[in-house]
Coordinates of N, CA and C in Angstrom, one line a residue:
X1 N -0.5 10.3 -3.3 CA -1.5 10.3 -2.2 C -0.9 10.6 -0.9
X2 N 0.5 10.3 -0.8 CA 1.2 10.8 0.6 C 1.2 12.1 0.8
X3 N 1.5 12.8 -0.3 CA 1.6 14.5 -0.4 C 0.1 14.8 -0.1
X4 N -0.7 14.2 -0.7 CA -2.2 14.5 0.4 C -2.8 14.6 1.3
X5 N -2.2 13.2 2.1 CA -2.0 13.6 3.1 C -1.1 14.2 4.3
X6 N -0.4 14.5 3.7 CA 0.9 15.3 4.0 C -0.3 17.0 4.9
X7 N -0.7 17.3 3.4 CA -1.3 18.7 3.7 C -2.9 18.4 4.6
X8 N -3.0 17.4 5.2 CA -4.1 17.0 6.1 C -3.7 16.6 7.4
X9 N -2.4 16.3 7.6 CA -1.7 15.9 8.9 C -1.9 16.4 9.8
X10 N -2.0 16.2 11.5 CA -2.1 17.3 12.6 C -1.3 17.9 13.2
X11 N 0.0 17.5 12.5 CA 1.1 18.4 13.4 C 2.5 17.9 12.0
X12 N 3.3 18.7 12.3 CA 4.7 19.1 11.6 C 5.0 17.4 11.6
X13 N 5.5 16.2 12.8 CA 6.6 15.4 12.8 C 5.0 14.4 11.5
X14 N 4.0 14.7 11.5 CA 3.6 13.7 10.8 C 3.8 14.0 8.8
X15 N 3.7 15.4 9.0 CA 3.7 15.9 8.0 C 5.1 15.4 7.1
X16 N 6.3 16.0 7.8 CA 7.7 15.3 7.7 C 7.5 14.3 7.2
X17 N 6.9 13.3 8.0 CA 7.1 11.6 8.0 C 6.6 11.1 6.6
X18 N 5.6 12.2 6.3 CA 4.6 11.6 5.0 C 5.4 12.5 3.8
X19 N 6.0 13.9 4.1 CA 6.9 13.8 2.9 C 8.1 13.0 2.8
X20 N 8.6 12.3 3.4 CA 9.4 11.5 3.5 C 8.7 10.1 2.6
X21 N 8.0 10.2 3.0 CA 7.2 8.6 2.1 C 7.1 9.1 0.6
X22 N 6.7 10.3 0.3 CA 6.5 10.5 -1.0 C 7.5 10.5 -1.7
X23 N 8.2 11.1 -0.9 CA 10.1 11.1 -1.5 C 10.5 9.5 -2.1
X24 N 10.0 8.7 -0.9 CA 10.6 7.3 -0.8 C 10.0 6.8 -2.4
X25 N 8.3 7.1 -2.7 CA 7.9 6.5 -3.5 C 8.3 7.1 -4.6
X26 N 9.3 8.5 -5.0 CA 9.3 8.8 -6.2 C 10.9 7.9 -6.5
X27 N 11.5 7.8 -5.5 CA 12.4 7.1 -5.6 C 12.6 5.5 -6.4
X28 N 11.4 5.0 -5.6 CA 10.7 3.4 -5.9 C 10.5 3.5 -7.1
X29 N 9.9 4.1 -7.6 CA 9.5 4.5 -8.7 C 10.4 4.8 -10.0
X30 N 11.4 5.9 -9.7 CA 12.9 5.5 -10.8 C 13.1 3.9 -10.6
X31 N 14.1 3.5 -9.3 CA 14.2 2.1 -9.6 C 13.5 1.0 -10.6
X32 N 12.3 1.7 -10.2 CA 11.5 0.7 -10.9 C 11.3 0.9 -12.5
X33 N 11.5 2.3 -13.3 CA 11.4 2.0 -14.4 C 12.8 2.2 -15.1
X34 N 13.6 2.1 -14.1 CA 15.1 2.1 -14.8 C 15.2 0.1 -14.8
X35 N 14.5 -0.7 -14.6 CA 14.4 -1.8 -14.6 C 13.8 -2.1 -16.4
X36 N 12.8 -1.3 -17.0 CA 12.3 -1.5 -18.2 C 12.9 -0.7 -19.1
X37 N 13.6 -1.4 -19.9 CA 14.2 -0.6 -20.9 C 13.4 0.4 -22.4
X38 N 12.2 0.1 -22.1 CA 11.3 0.8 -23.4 C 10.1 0.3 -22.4
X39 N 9.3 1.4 -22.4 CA 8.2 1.1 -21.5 C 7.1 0.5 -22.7
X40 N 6.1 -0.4 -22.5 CA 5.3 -1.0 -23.3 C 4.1 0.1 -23.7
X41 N 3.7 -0.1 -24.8 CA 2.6 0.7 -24.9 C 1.3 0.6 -24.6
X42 N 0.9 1.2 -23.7 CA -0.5 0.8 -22.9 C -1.2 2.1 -23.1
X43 N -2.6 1.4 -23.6 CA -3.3 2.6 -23.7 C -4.1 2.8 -21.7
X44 N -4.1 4.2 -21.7 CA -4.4 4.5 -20.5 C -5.6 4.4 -19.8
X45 N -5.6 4.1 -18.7 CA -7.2 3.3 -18.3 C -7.1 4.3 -16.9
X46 N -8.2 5.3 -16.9 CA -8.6 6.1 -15.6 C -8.9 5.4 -14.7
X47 N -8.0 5.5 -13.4 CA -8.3 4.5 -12.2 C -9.9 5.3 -11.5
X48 N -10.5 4.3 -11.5 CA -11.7 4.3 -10.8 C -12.0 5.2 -9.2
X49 N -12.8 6.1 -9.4 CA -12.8 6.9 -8.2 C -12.8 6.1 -6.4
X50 N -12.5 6.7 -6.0 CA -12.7 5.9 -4.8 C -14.2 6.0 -4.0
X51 N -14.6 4.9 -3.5 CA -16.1 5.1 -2.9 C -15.7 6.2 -2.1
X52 N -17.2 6.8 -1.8 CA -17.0 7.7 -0.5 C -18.5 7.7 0.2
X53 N -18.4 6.9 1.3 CA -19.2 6.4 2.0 C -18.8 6.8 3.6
X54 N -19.7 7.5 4.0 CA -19.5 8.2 5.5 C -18.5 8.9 5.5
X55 N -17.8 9.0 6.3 CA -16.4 9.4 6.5 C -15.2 8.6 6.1
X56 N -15.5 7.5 4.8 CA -14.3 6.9 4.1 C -13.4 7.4 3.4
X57 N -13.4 6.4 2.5 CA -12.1 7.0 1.4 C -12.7 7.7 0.9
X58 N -11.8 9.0 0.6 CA -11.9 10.1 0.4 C -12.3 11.4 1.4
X59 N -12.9 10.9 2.6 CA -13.1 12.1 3.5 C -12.0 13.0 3.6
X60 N -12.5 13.9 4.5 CA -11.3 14.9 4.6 C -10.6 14.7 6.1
X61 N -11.1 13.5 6.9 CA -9.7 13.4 8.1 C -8.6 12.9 7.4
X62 N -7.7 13.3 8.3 CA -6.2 12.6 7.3 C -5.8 10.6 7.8
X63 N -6.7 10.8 8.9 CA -6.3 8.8 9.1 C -6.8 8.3 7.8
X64 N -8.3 8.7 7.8 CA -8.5 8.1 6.7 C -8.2 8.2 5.0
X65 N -7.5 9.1 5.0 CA -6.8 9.7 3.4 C -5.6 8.7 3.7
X66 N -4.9 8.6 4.9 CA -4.0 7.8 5.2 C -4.0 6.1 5.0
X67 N -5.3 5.8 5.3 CA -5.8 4.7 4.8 C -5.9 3.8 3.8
X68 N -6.5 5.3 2.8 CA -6.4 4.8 1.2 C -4.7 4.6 0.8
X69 N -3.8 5.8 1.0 CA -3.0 6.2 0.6 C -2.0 4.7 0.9
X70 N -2.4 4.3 2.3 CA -1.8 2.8 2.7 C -1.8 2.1 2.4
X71 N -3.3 1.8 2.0 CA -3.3 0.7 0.9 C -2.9 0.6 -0.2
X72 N -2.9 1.3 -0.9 CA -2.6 1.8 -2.5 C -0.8 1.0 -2.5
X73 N -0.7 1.4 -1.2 CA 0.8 1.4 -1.3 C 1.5 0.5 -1.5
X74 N 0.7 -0.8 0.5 CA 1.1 -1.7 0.5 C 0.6 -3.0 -0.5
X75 N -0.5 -2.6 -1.4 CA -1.0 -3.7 -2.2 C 0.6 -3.6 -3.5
X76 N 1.2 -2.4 -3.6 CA 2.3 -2.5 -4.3 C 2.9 -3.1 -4.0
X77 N 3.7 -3.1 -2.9 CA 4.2 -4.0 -2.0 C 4.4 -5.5 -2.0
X78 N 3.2 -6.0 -1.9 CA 2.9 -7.0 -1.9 C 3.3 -7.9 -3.4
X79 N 2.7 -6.6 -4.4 CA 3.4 -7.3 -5.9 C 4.8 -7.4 -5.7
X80 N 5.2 -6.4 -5.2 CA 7.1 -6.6 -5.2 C 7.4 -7.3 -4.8
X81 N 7.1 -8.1 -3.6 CA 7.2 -9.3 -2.3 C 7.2 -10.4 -3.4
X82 N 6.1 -10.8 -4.7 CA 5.7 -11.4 -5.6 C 7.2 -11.5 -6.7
X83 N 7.6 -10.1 -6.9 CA 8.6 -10.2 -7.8 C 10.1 -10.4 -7.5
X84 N 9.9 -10.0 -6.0 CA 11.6 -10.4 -5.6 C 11.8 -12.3 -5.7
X85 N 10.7 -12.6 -6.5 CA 11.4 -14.2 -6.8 C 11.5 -15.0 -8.3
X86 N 11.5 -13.6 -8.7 CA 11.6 -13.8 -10.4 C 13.1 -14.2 -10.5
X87 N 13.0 -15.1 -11.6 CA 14.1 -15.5 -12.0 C 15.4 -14.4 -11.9
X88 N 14.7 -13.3 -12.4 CA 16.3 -12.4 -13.1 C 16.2 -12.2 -11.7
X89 N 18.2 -11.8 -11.3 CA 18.5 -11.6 -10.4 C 18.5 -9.9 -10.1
X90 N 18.3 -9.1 -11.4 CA 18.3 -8.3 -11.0 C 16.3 -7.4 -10.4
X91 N 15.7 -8.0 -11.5 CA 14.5 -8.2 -11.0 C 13.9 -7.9 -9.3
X92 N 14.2 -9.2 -9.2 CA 14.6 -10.0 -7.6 C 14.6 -9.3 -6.9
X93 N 16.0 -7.7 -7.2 CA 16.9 -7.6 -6.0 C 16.2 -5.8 -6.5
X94 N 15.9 -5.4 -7.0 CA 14.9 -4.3 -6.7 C 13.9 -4.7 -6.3
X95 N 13.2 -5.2 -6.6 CA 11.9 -5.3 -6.1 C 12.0 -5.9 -4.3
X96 N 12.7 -7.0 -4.3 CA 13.1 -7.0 -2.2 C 13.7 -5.9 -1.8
X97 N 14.5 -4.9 -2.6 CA 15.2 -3.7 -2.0 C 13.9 -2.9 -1.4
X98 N 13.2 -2.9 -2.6 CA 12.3 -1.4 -2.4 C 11.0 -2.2 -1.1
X99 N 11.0 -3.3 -1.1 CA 9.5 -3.9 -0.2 C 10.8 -4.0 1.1
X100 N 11.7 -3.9 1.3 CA 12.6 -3.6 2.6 C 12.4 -2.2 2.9
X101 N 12.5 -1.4 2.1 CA 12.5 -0.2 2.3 C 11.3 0.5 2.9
X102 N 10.0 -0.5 2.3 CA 8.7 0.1 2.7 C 8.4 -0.5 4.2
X103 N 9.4 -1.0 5.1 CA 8.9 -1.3 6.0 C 8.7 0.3 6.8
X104 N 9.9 1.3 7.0 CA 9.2 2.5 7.8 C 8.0 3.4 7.3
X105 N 7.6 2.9 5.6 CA 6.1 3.1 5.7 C 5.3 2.5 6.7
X106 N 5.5 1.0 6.3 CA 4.2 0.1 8.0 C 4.3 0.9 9.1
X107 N 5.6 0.9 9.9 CA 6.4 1.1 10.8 C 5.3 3.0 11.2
X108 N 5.3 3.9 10.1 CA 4.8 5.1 10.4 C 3.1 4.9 10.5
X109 N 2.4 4.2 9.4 CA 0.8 4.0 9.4 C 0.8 3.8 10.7
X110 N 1.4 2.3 10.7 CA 0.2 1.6 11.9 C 0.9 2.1 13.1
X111 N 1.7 2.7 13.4 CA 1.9 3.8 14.3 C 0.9 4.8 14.9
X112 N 0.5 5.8 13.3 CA -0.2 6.5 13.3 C -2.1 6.0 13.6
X113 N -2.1 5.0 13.0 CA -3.1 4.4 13.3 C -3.6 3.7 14.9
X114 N -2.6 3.4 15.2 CA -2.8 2.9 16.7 C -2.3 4.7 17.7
X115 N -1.8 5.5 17.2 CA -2.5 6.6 18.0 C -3.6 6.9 17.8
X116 N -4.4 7.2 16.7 CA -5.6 8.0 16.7 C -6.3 7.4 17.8
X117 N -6.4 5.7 17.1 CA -7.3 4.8 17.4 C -7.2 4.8 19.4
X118 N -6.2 4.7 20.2 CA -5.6 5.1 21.4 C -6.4 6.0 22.1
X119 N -6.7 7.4 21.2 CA -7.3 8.3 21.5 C -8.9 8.4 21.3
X120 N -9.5 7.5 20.8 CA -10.9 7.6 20.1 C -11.2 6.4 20.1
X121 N -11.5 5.0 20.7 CA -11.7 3.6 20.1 C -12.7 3.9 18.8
X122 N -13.7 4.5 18.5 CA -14.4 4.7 17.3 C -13.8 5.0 16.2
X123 N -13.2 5.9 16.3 CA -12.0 6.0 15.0 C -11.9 4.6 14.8
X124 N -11.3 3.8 16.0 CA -10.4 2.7 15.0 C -11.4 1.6 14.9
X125 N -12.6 1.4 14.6 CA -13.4 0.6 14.4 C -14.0 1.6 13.0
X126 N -14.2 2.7 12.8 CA -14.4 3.1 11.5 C -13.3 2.9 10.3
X127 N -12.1 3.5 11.0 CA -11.0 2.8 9.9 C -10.8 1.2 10.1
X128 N -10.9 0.3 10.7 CA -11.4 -0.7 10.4 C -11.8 -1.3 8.9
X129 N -13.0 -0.6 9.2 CA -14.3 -0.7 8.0 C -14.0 0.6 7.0
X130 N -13.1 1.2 7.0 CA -12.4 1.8 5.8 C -11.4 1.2 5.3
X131 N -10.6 0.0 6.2 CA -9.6 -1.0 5.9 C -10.2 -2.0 4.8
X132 N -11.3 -2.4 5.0 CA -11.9 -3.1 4.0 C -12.2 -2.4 3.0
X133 N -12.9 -1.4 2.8 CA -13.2 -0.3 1.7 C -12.0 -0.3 0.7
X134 N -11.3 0.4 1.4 CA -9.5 0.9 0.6 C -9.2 -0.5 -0.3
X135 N -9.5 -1.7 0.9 CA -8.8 -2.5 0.0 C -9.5 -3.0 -1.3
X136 N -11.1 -2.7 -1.1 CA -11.6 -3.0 -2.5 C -11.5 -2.2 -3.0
X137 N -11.1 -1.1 -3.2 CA -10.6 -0.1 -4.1 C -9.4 -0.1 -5.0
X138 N -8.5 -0.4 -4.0 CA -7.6 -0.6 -4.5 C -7.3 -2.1 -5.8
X139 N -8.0 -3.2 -5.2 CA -8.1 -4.4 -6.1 C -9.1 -3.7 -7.4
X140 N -10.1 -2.9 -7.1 CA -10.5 -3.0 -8.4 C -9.5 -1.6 -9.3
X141 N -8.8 -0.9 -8.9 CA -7.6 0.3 -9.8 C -6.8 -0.3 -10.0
X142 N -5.7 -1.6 -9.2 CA -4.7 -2.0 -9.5 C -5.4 -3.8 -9.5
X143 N -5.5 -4.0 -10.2 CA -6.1 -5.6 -10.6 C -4.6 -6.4 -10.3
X144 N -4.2 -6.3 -9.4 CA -2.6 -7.4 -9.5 C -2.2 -8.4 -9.4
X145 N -3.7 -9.3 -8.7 CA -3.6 -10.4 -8.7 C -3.6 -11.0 -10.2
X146 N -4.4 -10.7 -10.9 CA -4.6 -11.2 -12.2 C -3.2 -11.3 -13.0
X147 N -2.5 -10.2 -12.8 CA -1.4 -10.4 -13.4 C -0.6 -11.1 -13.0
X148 N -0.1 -11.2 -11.7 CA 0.3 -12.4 -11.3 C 0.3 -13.5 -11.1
X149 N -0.9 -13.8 -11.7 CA -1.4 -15.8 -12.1 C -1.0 -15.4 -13.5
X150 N -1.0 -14.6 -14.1 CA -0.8 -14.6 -15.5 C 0.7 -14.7 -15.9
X151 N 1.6 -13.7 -14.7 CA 2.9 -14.4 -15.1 C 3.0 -15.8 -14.4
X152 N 2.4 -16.3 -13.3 CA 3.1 -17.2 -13.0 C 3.0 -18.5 -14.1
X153 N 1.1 -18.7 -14.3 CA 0.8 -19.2 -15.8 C 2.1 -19.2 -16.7
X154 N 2.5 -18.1 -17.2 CA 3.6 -18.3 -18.4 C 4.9 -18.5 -17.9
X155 N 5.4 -18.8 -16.5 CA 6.5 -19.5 -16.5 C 7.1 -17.8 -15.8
X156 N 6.9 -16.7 -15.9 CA 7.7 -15.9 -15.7 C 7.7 -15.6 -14.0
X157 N 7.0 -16.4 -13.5 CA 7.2 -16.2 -12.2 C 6.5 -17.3 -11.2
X158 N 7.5 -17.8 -10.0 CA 7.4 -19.3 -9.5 C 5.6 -19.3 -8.9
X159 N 5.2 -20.4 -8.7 CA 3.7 -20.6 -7.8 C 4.1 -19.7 -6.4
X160 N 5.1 -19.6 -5.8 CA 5.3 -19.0 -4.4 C 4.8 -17.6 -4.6
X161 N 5.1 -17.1 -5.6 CA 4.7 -16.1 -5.9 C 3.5 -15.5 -6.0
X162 N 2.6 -16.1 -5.7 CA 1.0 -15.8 -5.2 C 1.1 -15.7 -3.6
X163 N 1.5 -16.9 -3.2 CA 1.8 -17.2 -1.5 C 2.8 -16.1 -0.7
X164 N 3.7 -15.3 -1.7 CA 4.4 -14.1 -1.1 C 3.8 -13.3 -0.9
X165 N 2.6 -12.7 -2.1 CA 1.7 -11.6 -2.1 C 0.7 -12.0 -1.2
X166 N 0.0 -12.9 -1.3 CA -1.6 -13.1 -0.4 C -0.9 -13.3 1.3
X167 N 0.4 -13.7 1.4 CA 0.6 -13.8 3.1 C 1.0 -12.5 3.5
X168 N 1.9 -12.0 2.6 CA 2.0 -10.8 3.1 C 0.9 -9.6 3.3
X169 N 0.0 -9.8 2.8 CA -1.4 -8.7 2.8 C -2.1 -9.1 4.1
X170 N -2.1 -10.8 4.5 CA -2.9 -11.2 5.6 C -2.4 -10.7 6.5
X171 N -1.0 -11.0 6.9 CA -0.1 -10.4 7.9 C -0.2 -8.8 8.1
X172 N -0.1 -8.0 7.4 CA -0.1 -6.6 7.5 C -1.5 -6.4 7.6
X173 N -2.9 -6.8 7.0 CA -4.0 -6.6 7.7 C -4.3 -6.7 9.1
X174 N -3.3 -7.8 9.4 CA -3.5 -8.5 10.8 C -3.2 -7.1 12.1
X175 N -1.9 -6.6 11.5 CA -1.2 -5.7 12.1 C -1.9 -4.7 11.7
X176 N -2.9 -4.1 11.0 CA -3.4 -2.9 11.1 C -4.5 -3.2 11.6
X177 N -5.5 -4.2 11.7 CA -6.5 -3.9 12.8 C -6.3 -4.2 14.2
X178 N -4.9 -4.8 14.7 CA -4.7 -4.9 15.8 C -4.0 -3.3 16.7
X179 N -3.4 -2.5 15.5 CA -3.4 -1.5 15.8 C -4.7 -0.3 16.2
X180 N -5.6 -0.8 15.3 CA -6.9 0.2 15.4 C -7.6 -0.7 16.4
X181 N -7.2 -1.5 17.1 CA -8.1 -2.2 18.3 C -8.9 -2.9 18.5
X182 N -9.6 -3.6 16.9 CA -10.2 -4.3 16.6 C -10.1 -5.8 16.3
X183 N -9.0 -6.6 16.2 CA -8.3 -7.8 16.0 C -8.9 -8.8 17.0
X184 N -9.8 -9.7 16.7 CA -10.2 -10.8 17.4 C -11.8 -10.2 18.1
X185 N -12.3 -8.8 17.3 CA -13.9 -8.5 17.7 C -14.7 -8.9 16.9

């Protein structure tokens, strides 16, 4: 989704910035399945299209491709945040590596988000209301909470481990509507 928006960006240093992210995530991504020694067999479930309502997810400005692409990302995140307290140490220490690493993702969005928004107050009250979109989008393609009561249920991962994921989503929501201008309207 980075590479997407990559080719929608308005200038070179953003373009850069977003192949750099995609880079970051194919990277995340080895890590992450050099962690599973035989991948499980799961039969494949088409992630659900994204709504496209006004100028939301899915339009063709790039804040808001940016949007989706953010969320997608940081709800990952958020599970990793969840898994850097698994028992196994090595578990743990990928999963905190790579949600360390995703901070100059934050660091680039809500950057980019608090320029548009800078420039246009309306922008950032429509992504706003694309903030909430994305994120129901995303909960219904990546269901992660469920899984996560389900390991914590079976012992494979502590009760904090909900409280990692849900504070850290509050916080970074916090920081992205206060970026788009809207925080406390």
């Amino acid at each position: 989704m980075y590479l997407a928006c990559r080719d929608r960006s308005p200038g070179l240093d953003a373009r850069l910035a977003l192949d750099r992210l995609a880079q970051d995530e194919g990277m995340h991504a080895d890590s992450i399945s050099a962690l599973v020694a035989e991948p499980p067999a799961v039969a494949f479930t088409p992630m659900p299209a994204p709504v496209a309502v006004g100028r939301g997810i899915g339009a063709e400005a790039w804040p808001s491709a940016l949007m989706s692409a953010f969320a997608l990302d940081q709800a990952a995140t958020a599970a990793l945040l969840a898994l850097s307290l698994a028992p196994d140490a090595v578990v743990a220490a990928v999963a905190q590596r790579i949600a360390d690493e995703e901070c100059a993702h934050q660091a680039f969005a809500i950057g980019a988000f608090r320029l548009v928004a800078d420039v246009d107050t309306s922008v950032g009250a429509r992504l706003a209301a694309e903030m909430i979109q994305s994120r129901d989008w995303v909960q219904q393609a990546y269901p992660r909470r469920r899984a996560l009561e389900e390991l914590v249920n079976s012992g494979v991962l502590p009760s904090e481990a909900r409280k990692a994921h849900d504070t850290f989503l509050a916080s970074l929501g916090d920081r992205v509507q206060e970026a788009l201008g809207v925080l406390g309207c």
